[in-house]
GROMACS .gro file of C-alpha atoms in nm:
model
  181
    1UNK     CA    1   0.881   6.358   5.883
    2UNK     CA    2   1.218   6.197   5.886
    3UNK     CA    3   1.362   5.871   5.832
    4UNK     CA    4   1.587   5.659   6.054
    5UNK     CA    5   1.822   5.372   5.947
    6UNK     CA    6   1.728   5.048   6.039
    7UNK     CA    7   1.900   4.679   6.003
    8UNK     CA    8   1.909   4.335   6.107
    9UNK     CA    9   2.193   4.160   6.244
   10UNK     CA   10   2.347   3.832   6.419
   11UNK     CA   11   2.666   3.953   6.630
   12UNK     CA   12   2.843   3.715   6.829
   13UNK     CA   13   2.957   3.717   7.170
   14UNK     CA   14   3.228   3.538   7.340
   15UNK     CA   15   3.563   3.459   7.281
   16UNK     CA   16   3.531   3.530   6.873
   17UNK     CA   17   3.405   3.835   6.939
   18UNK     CA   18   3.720   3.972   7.139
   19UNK     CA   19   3.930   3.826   6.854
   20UNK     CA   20   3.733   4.011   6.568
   21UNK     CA   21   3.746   4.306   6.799
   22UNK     CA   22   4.137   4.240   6.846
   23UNK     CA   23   4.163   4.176   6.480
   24UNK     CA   24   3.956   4.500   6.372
   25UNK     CA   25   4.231   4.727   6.614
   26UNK     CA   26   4.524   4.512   6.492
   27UNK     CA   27   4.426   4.569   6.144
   28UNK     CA   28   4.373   4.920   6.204
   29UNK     CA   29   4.718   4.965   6.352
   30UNK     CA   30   4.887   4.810   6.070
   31UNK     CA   31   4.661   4.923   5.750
   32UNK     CA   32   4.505   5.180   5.829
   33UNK     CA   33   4.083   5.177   5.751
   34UNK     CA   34   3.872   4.977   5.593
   35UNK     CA   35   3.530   4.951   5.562
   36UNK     CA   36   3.473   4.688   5.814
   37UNK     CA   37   3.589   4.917   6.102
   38UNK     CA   38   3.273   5.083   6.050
   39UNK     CA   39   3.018   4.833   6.209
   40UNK     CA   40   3.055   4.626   6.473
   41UNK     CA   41   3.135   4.212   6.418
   42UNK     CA   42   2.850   4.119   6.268
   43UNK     CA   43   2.621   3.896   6.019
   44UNK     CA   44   2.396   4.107   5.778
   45UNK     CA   45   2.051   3.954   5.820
   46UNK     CA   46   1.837   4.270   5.592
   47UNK     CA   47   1.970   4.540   5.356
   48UNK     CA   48   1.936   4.898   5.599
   49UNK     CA   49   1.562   4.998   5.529
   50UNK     CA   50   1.415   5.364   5.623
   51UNK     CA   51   1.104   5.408   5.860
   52UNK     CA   52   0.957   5.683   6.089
   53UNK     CA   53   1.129   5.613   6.481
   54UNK     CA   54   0.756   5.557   6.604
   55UNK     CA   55   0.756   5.255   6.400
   56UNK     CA   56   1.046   5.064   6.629
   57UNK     CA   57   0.742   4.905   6.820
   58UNK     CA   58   0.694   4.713   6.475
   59UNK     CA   59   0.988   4.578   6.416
   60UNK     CA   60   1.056   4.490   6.777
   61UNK     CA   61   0.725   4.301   6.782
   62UNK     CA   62   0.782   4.152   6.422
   63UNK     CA   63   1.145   3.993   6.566
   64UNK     CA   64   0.998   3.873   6.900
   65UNK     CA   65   0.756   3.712   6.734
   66UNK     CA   66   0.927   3.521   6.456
   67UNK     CA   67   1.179   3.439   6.746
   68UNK     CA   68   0.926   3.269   6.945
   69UNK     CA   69   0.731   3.086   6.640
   70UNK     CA   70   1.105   2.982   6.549
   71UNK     CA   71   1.232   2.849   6.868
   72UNK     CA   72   0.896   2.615   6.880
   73UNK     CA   73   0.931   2.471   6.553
   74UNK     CA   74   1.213   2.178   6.453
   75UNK     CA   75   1.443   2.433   6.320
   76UNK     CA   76   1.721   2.512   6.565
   77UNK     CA   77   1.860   2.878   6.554
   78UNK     CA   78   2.206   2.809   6.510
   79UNK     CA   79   2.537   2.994   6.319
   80UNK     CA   80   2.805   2.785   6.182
   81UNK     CA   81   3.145   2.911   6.088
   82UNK     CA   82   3.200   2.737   5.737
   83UNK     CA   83   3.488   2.900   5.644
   84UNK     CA   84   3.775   3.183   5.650
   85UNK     CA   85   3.795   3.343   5.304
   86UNK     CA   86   4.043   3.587   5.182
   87UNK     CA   87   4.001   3.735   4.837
   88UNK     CA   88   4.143   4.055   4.655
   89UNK     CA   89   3.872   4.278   4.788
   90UNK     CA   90   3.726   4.086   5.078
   91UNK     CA   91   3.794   3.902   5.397
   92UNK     CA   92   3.584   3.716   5.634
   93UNK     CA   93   3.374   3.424   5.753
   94UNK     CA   94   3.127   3.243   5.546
   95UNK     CA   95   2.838   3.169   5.796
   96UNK     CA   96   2.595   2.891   5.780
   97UNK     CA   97   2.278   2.944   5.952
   98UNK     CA   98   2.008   2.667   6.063
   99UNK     CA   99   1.624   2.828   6.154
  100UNK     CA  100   1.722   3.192   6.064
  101UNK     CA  101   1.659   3.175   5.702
  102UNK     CA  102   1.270   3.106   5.806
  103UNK     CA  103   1.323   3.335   6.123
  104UNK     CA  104   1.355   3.639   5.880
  105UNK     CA  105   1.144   3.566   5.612
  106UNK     CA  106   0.866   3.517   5.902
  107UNK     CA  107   0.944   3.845   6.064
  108UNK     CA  108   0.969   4.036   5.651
  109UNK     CA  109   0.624   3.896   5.630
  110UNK     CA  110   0.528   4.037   5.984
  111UNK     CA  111   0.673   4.389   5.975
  112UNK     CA  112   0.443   4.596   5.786
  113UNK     CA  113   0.476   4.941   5.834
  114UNK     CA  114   0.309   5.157   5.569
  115UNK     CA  115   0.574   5.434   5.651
  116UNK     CA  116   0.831   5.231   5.535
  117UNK     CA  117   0.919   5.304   5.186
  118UNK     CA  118   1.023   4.995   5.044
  119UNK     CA  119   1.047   4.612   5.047
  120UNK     CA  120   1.285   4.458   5.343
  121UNK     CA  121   1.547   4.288   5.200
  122UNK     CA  122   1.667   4.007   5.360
  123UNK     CA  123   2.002   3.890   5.258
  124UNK     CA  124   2.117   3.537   5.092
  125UNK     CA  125   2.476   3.546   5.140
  126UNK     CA  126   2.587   3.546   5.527
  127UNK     CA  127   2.908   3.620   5.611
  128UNK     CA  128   3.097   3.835   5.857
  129UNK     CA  129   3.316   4.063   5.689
  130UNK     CA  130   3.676   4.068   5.841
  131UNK     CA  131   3.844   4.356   5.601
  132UNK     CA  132   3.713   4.476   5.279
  133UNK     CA  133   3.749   4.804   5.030
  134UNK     CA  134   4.118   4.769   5.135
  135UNK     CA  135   4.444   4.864   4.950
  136UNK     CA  136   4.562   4.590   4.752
  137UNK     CA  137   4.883   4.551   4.877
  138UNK     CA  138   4.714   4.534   5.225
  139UNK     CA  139   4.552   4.169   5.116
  140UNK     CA  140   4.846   3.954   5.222
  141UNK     CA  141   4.880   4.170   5.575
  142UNK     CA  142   4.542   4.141   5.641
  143UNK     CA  143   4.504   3.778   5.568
  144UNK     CA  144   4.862   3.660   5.781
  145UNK     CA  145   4.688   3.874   6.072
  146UNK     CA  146   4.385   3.705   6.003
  147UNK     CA  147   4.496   3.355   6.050
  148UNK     CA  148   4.702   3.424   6.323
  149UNK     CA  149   4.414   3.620   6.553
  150UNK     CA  150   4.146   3.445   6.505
  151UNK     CA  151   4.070   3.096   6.555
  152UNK     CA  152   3.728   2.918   6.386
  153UNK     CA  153   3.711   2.682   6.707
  154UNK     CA  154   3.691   2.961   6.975
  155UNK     CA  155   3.384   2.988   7.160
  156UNK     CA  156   3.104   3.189   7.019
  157UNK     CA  157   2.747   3.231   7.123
  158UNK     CA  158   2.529   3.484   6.825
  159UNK     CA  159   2.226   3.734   6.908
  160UNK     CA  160   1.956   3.858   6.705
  161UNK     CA  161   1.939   4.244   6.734
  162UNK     CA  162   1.784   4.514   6.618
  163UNK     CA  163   1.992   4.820   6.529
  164UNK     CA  164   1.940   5.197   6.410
  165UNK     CA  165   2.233   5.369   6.277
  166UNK     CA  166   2.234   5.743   6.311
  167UNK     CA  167   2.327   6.016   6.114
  168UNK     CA  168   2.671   6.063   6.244
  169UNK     CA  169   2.729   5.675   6.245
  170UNK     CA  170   2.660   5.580   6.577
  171UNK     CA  171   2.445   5.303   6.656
  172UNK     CA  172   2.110   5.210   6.901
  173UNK     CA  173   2.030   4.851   6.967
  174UNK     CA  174   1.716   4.879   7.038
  175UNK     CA  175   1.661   4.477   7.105
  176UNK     CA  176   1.837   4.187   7.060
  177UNK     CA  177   1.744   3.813   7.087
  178UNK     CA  178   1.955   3.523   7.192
  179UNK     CA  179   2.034   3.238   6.913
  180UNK     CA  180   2.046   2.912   7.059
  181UNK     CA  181   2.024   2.536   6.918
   0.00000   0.00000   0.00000
C-alpha cells in the first residue's frame, strides 16, 4: 500500500497573512521562484512523515487531544514574532512559541501508528520562511521588499493544522486547531 505526506504546521491568519501572501506574489513578480512559494505562510511544527491515508483518524485524534490537555494546563498557546532575519540564503521570521513546544511533544508521544515508518520529528527551530534557495543577487531585493510589505505589529491570529501534501504538490488540510493565549 502507498504512502501519503503528512506535516504539522502553525499558519497565521489575519492581516500578516495577506502581507506574506502579498509579499510571496510581489516577490514572485520581481525574482522570479523560490522555494518558499511552494507552501503556504507557515511555521514548521514536524519534519513531513509517511503513513497509510486510513491512519488520518490518528493524527487527527493525537492533535485534538494534545490541544485540549494543552489549553487546560498553565501554558498558553501563543506565537510571538521575535524577529525579521535576512541572511545570504534565507529570509523570514524567527517565531517564539509559548505551550506548543509541550503541545507537540504530547501529540509525538500520542500518534502511534505502526504503519508509519519512522520517528515524528518535531522541529526546534521555528520560523516562517519569507524567501530562501534564492539567487544571490536577489538577497538585497528580497529583503527592501521585505521591510517595506510586511509589518511585525500587524494583526495575526495562528492555527494548528494538519496537512497532507500530494503527489503533484497540492495540499489537504484535513484539521486545524485555533492557537489562542
Amino acid at each position: 500500500m502507498s504512502l501519503s505526506q503528512f506535516i504539522v504546521y502553525a499558519c497565521p491568519q489575519g492581516e500578516l497573512a495577506e502581507q506574506i501572501q502579498d509579499f510571496y506574489q510581489e516577490s514572485l513578480d520581481l525574482c522570479g521562484f523560490n522555494a518558499a512559494h511552494n507552501y503556504m505562510p507557515h511555521c514548521t511544527l514536524t519534519g513531513f512523515f509517511k503513513d497509510q491515508e486510513s491512519k488520518i483518524s490518528v493524527y487527527i485524534q493525537a492533535l485534538e487531544t494534545a490541544y485540549n490537555t494543552a489549553k487546560i494546563t498553565a501554558n498558553p498557546l501563543k506565537i510571538h514574532i521575535i524577529k525579521m532575519t535576512f541572511q545570504s540564503d534565507w529570509q523570514g521570521l524567527e517565531l517564539e512559541a509559548e505551550g506548543i513546544p509541550s503541545l507537540m511533544i504530547n501529540f509525538a508521544q500520542l500518534a502511534n501508528s505502526p504503519t508509519r515508518p519512522e520517528q515524528l520529528r518535531l522541529k526546534t527551530w521555528l520560523h516562517l520562511s519569507l524567501a530562501y534557495e534564492f539567487q544571490p543577487q536577489q538577497a538585497q531585493i528580497l529583503e527592501d521588499l521585505a521591510k517595506t510589505r510586511i509589518n511585525l505589529q500587524a494583526q495575526v491570529d495562528w492555527e494548528l493544522r494538519f496537512y497532507q501534501r500530494h503527489p503533484d504538490n497540492s495540499w489537504t488540510c484535513h484539521q486545524s486547531w485555533r492557537l489562542k493565549p
